[in-house]
Coordinates of C-alpha atoms and ligand atoms in Angstrom, one line a residue:
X1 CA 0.0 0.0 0.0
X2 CA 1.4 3.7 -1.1
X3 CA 1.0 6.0 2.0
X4 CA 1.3 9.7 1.9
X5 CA 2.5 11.4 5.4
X6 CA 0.1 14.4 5.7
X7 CA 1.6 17.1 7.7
X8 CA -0.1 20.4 9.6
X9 CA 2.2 22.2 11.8
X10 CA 1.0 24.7 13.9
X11 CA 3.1 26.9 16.8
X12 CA 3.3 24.5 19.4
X13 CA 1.7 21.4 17.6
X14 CA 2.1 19.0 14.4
X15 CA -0.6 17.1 13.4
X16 CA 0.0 13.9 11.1
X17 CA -1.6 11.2 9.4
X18 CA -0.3 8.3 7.3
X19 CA -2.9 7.9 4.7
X20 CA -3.7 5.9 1.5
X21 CA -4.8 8.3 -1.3
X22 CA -7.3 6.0 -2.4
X23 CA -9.1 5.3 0.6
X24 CA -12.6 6.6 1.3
X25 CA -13.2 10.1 2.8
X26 CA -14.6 8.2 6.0
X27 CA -12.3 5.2 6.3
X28 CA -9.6 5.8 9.2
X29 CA -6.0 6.9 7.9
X30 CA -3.5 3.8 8.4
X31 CA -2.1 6.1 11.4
X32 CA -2.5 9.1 12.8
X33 CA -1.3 11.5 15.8
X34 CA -0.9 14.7 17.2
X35 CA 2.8 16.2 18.8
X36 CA 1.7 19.1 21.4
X37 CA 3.0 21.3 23.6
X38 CA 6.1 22.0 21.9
X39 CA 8.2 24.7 23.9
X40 CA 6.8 23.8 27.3
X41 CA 8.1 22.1 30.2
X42 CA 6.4 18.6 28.9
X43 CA 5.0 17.5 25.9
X44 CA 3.1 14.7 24.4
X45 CA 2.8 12.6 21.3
X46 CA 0.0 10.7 20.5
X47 CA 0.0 7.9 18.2
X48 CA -3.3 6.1 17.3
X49 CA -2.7 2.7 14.6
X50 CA -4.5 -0.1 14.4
X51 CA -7.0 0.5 16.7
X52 CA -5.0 1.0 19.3
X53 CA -3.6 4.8 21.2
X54 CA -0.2 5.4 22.4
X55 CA 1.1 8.4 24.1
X56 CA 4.8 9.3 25.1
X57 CA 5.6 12.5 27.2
X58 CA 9.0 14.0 27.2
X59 CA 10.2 17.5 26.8
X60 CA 9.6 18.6 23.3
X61 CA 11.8 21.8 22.9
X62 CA 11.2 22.4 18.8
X63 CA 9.5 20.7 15.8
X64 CA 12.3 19.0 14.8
X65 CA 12.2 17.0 18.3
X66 CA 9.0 16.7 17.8
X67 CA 8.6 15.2 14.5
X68 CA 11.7 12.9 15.8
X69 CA 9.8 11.3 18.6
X70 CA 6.3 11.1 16.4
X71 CA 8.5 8.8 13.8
X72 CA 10.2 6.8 16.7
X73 CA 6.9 6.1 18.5
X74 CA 5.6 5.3 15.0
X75 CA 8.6 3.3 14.3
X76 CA 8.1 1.2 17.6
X77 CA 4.2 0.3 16.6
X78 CA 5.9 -0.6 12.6
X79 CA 4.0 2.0 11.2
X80 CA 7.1 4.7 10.9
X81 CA 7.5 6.2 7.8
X82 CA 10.5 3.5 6.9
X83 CA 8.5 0.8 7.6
X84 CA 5.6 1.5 4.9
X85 CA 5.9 2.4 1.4
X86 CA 6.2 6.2 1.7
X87 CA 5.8 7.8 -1.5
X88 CA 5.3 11.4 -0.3
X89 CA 4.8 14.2 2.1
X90 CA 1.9 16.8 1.9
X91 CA 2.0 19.9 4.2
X92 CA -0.5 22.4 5.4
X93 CA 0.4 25.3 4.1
X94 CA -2.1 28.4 5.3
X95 CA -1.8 31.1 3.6
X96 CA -0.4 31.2 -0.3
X97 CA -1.4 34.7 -0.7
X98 CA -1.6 35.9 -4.6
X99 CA 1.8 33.9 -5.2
X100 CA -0.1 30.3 -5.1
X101 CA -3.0 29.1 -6.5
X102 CA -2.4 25.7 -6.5
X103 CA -0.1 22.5 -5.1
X104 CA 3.6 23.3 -5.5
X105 CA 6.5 20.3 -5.2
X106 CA 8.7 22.0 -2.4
X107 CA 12.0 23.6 -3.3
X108 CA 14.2 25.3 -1.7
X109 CA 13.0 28.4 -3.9
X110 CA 9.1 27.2 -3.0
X111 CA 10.1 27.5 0.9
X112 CA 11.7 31.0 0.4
X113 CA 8.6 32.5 -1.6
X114 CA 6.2 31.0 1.7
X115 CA 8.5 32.3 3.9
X116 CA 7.7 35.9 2.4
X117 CA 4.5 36.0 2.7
X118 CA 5.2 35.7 6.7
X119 CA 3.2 39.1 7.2
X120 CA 0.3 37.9 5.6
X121 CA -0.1 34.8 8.4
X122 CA 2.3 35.8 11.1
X123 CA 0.4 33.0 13.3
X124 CA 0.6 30.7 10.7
X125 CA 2.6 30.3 8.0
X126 CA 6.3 30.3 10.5
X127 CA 4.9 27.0 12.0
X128 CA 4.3 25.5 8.6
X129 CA 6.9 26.3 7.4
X130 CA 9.2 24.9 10.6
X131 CA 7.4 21.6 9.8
X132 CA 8.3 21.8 6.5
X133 CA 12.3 22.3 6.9
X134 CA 12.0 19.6 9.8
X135 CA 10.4 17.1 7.7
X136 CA 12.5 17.6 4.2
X137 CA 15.9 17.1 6.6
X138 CA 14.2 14.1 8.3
X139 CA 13.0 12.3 5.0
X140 CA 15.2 13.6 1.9
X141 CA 14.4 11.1 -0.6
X142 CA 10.8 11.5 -1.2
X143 CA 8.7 14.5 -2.7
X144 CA 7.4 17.6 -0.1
X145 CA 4.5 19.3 -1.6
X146 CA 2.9 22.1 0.0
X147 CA -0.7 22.8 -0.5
X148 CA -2.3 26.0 0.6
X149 CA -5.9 26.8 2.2
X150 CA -6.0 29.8 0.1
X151 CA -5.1 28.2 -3.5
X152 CA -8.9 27.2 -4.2
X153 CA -9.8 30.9 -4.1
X154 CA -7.1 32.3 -5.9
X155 CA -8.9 33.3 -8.8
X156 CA -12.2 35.1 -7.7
X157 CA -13.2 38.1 -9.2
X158 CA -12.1 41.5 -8.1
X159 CA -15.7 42.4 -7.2
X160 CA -15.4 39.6 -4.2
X161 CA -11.5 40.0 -3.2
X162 CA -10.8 43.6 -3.2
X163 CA -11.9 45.5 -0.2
X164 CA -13.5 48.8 -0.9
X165 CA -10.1 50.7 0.7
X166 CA -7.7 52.9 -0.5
X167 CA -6.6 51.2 -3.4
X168 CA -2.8 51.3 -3.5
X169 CA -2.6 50.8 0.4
X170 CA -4.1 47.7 -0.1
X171 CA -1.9 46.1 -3.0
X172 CA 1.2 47.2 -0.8
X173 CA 0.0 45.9 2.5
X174 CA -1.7 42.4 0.7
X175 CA -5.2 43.4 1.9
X176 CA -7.5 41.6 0.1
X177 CA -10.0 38.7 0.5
X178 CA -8.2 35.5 -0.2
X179 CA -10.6 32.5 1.9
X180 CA -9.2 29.2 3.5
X181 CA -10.7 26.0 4.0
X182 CA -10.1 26.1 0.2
X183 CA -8.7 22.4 0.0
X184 CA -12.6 21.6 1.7
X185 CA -14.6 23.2 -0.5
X186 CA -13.0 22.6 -3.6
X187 CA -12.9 18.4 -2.4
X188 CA -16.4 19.2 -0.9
X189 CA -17.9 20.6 -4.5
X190 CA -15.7 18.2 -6.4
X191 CA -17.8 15.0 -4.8
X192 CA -21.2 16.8 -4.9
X193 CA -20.7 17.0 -9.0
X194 CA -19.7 13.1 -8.8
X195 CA -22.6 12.7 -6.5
X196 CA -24.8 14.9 -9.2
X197 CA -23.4 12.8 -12.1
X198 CA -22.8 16.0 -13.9
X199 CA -19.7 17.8 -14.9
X200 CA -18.4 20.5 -12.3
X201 CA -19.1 23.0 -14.8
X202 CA -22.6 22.2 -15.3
X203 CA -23.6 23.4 -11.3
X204 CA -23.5 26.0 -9.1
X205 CA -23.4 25.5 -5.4
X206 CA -22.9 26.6 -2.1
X207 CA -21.0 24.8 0.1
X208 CA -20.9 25.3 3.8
X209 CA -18.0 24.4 5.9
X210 CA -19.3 24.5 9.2
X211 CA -16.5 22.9 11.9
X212 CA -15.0 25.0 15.1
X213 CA -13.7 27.4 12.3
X214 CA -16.4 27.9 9.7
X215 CA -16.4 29.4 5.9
X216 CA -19.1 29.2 3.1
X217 CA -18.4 29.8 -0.7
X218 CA -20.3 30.3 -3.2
X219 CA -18.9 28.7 -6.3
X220 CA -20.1 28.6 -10.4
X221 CA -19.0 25.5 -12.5
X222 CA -15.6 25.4 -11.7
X223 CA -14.8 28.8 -10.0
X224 CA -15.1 30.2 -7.0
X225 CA -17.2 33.8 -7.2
X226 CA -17.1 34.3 -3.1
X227 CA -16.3 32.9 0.1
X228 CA -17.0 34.1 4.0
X229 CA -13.5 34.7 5.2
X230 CA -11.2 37.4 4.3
X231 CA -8.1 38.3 4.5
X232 CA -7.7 36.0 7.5
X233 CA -9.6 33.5 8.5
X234 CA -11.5 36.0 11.1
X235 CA -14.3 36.9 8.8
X236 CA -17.1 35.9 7.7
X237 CA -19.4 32.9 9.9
X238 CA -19.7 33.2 13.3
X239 CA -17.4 30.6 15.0
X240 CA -16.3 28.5 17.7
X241 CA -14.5 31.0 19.1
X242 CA -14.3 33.7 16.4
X243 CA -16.0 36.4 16.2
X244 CA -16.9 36.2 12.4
X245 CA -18.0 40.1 10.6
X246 CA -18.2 42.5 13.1
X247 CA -18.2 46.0 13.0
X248 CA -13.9 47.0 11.8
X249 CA -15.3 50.2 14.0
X250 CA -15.4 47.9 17.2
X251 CA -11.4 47.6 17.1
X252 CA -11.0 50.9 17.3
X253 CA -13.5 51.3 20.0
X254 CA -12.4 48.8 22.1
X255 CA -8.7 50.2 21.8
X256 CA -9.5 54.0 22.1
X257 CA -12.3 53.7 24.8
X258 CA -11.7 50.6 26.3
X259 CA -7.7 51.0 26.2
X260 CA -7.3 47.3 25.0
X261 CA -4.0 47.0 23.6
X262 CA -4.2 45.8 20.3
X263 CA -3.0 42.2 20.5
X264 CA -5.4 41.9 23.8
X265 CA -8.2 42.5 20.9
X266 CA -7.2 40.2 18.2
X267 CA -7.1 37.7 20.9
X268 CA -10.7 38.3 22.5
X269 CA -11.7 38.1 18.4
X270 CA -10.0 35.2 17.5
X271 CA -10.1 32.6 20.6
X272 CA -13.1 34.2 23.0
X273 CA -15.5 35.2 21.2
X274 CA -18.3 33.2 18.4
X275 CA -20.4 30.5 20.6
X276 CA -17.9 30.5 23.5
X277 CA -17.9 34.2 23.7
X278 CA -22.0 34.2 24.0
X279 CA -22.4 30.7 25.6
X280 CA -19.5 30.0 27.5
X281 CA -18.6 26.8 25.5
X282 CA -17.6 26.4 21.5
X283 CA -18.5 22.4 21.1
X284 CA -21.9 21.9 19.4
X285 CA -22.4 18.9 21.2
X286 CA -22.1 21.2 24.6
X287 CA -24.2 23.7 22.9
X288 CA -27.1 21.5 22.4
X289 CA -27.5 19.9 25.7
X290 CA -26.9 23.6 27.3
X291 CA -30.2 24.4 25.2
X292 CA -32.0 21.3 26.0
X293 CA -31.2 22.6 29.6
X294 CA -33.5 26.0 28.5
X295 CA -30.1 27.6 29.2
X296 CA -30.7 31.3 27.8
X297 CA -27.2 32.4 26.7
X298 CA -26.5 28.8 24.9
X299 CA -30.4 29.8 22.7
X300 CA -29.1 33.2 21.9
X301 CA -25.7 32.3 20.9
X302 CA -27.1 29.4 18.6
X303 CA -29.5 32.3 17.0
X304 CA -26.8 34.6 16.0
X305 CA -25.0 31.8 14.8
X306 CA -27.8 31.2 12.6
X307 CA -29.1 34.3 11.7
X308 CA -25.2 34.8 9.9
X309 CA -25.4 31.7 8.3
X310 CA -29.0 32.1 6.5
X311 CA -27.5 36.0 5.8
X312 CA -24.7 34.2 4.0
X313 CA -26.8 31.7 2.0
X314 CA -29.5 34.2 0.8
X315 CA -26.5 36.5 -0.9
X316 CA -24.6 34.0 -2.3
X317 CA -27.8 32.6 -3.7
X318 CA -28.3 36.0 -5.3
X319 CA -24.8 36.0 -6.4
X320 CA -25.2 32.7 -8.1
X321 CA -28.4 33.4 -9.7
X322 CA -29.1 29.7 -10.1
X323 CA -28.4 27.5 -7.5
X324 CA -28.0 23.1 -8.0
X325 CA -26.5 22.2 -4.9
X326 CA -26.3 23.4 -1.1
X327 CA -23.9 21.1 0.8
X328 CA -22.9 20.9 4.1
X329 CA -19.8 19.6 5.7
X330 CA -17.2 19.4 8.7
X331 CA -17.7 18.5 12.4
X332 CA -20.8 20.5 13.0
X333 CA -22.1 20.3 8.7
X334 CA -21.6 16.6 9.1
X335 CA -23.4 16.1 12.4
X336 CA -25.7 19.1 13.5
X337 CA -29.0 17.8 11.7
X338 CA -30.8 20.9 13.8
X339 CA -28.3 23.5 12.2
X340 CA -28.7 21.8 9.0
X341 CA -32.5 22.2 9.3
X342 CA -32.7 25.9 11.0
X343 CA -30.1 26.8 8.4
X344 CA -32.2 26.4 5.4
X345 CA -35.7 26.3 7.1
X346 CA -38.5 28.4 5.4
X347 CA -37.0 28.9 1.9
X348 CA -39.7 26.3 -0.1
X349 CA -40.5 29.5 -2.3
X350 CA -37.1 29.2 -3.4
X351 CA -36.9 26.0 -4.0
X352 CA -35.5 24.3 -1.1
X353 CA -36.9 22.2 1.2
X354 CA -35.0 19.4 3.6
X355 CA -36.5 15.9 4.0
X356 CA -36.8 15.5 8.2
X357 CA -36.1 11.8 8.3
X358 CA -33.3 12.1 5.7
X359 CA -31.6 14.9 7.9
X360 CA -31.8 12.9 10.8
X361 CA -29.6 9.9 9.7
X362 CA -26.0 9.9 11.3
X363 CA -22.9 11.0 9.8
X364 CA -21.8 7.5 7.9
X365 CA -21.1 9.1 4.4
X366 CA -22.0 11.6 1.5
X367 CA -25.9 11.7 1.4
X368 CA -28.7 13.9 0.0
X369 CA -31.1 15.1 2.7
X370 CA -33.8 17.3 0.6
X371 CA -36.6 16.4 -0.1
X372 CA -37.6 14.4 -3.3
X373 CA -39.1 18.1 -4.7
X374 CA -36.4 20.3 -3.5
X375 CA -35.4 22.3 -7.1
X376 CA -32.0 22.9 -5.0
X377 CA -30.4 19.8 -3.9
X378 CA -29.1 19.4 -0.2
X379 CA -26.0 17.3 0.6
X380 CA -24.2 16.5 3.5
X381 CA -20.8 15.5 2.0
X382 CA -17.7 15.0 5.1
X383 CA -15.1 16.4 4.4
X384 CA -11.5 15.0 4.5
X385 CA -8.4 17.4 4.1
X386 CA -5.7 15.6 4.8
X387 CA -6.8 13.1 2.3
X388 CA -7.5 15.6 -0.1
X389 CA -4.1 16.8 0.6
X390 CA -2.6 13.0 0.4
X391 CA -4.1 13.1 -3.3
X392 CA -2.4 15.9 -4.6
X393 CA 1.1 14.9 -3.1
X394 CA 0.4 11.8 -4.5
X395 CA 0.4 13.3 -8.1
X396 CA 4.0 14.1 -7.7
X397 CA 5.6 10.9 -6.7
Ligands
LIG401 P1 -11.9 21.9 13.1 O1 -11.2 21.0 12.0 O2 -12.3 23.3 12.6 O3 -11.2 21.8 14.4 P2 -14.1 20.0 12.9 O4 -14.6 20.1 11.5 O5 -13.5 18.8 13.4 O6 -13.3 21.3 13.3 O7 -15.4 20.3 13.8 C1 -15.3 20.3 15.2 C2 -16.6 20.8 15.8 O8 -17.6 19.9 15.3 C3 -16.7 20.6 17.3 O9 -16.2 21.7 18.0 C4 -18.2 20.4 17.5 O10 -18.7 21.7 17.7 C5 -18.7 19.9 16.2 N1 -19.1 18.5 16.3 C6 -18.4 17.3 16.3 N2 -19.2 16.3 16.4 C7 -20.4 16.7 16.6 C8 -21.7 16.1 16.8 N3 -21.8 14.8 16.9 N4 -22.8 16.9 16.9 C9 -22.7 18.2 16.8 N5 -21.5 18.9 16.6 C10 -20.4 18.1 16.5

């Protein structure tokens, strides 16, 4: 069996997976794991193969120890990368900015154009590219490829990725709208055109990535022609934890009359805010037994979350004109069947209606859940991105 290693690296984290390109988008990966707490006192590496969890804990000082131990513990459970038919490595890459609109085999020239584009995703982009350097050193002799979040939505007309700002300020500074979740919504709309049995070209959709960070795009044939987030992945749905659009106004209010510092703000935005900011807790599954409970906060948070979403839908329906396919995916997409159904409830004038008992089936695969007379057809479709990722690495082995 070819196995791709699948690699997101974040600050003080890597995520991997060993997976087989051609295995369904709900099979398990051969192995997978999580490195964390990288630069503190005591770290941990999980391994999960075969059915079976392993954890080590040792000091974990940088990525390149990190990666280390992930391969030894996988080594000891014969499922290291030397043990199985590697044939490449796909990375994570956030943000590709206006230099990438698609997969890239990693060269030394490839890392120094990602590492310039640093002040685009100063959270980001320094992590992936850490794993990156870490991982070529550690296994030389097969292909890196990057792949970015941003690459599906490279091409989107000006209309949808230019902010109405001073125009030269914002080619200079690289504000613009550029989306992530791209390598989602492009395998998301790729499957509901299989699914369809038409070619990709022949349907317009929308396609709702709903997990703890949340986008929608609004795509025609082939193309994206919008998507919720921005310039970073702040905008657009509320969240988890982000806020999602809010006022810009509010930044400078909270700075100037508040007197929160700056980095304070973007914090509060980014990690307390969405669900958890309003209910106290960012899990759905939390969410819903809070409401069951007739807790207040848990109800209102819930109806802001879906008031933005419907807001979303109804433009993007405009901005399509005609619209074949409305498909939901990630942790809450794939499993909320009451956000799925307040999401789109109402809209039989425009030709969408969700079959109940259709919507209530669990999570086991890519299904329709409108009903038989629903002009627009609704799919819930999960979502796999580190297969998706595994697939295009795979093309350059
Ligand atoms: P991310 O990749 O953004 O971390 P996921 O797509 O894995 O997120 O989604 C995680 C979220 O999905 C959880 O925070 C939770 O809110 C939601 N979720 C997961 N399972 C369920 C479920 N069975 N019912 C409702 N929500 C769920």
């Amino acid at each position: 069996m070819s196995l791709v290693l699948v690699l997101n690296s974040g600050s003080s984290s890597i995520k991997f997976q060993l997976v087989d390109p051609d295995q369904h988008a709900t099979d398990e990966p051969f192995a997978s794991g999580l490195v964390e707490q990288i630069g503190e006192p005591m770290g941990r590496v999980t391994l999960k193969h075969a059915g079976e969890k392993h954890v080590v804990e040792a000091p974990i000082p940088d990525h390149t120890v990190g990666l280390d131990l992930a391969f030894k513990l996988m080594a000891e459970h014969e499922c290291g990368p030397t043990d199985v038919e590697l044939v490449a490595v796909g990375h994570r890459l956030v943000h590709g900015g206006l230099v990438f609109s698609k997969p890239e085999l990693i060269t030394d020239q490839i890392v120094d154009l990602a590492r310039s584009l640093i002040p685009l995703a100063p959270l980001h982009n320094p992590a992936n590219i850490d794993g990156i350097e870490v991982a070529r050193k550690l296994l030389p002799d097969v292909p890196h490829v990057a792949v970015f979040d941003t690459g599906f939505f490279h091409g989107m007309p000006p209309a949808a990725a230019l902010y109405a700002v001073d125009k030269e300020l914002a080619a200079e500074t690289g504000v613009r709208r550029y989306g992530f979740h791209g390598t989602s919504h492009e395998y998301v709309s790729n499957k509901v055109a299989e699914l369809m049995e038409l070619p990709k070209a022949a349907i317009n959709q929308i396609t709702l990535h709903l997990g703890n960070g949340a986008s929608c795009a609004a795509i025609k044939g082939e193309q994206p022609i919008d998507t919720s987030m921005g310039m970073t992945p702040l905008a657009g749905l509320v969240m988890g934890t982000r806020s999602g659009d809010v006022d810009p106004g509010i930044v400078f209010h909270l700075h100037r009359t508040a007197g929160m510092p700056i980095d304070d703000i973007d914090e509060l935005l980014n990690k307390k805010s969405g669900v958890k900011g309003i209910a106290g807790v960012n899990d759905f599954r939390e969410l819903r037994r809070m409401i069951e409970e007739e807790n207040e906060d848990a109800w209102l948070a819930y109806n802001i979350y879906i008031h933005q979403l419907r807001r979303y839908i109804g433009s993007y329906m405009i901005s399509l004109g005609r619209v074949d396919a409305i498909t939901f995916t990630a942790g809450v997409g794939e499993n909320d069947s009451f956000v799925r159904a307040d999401a789109l409830a109402n809209l039989e004038m425009y030709g969408i209606k969700i079959d109940p008992e259709r919507n209530a089936l669990p999570n086991t695969g890519p299904r329709l859940i409108s009903a038989h007379d629903s002009v627009i057809k609704v799919w819930v479709v999960p979502t796999n991105e580190e297969l998706a990722i595994a697939r295009y690495a795979k093309a350059f082995a």
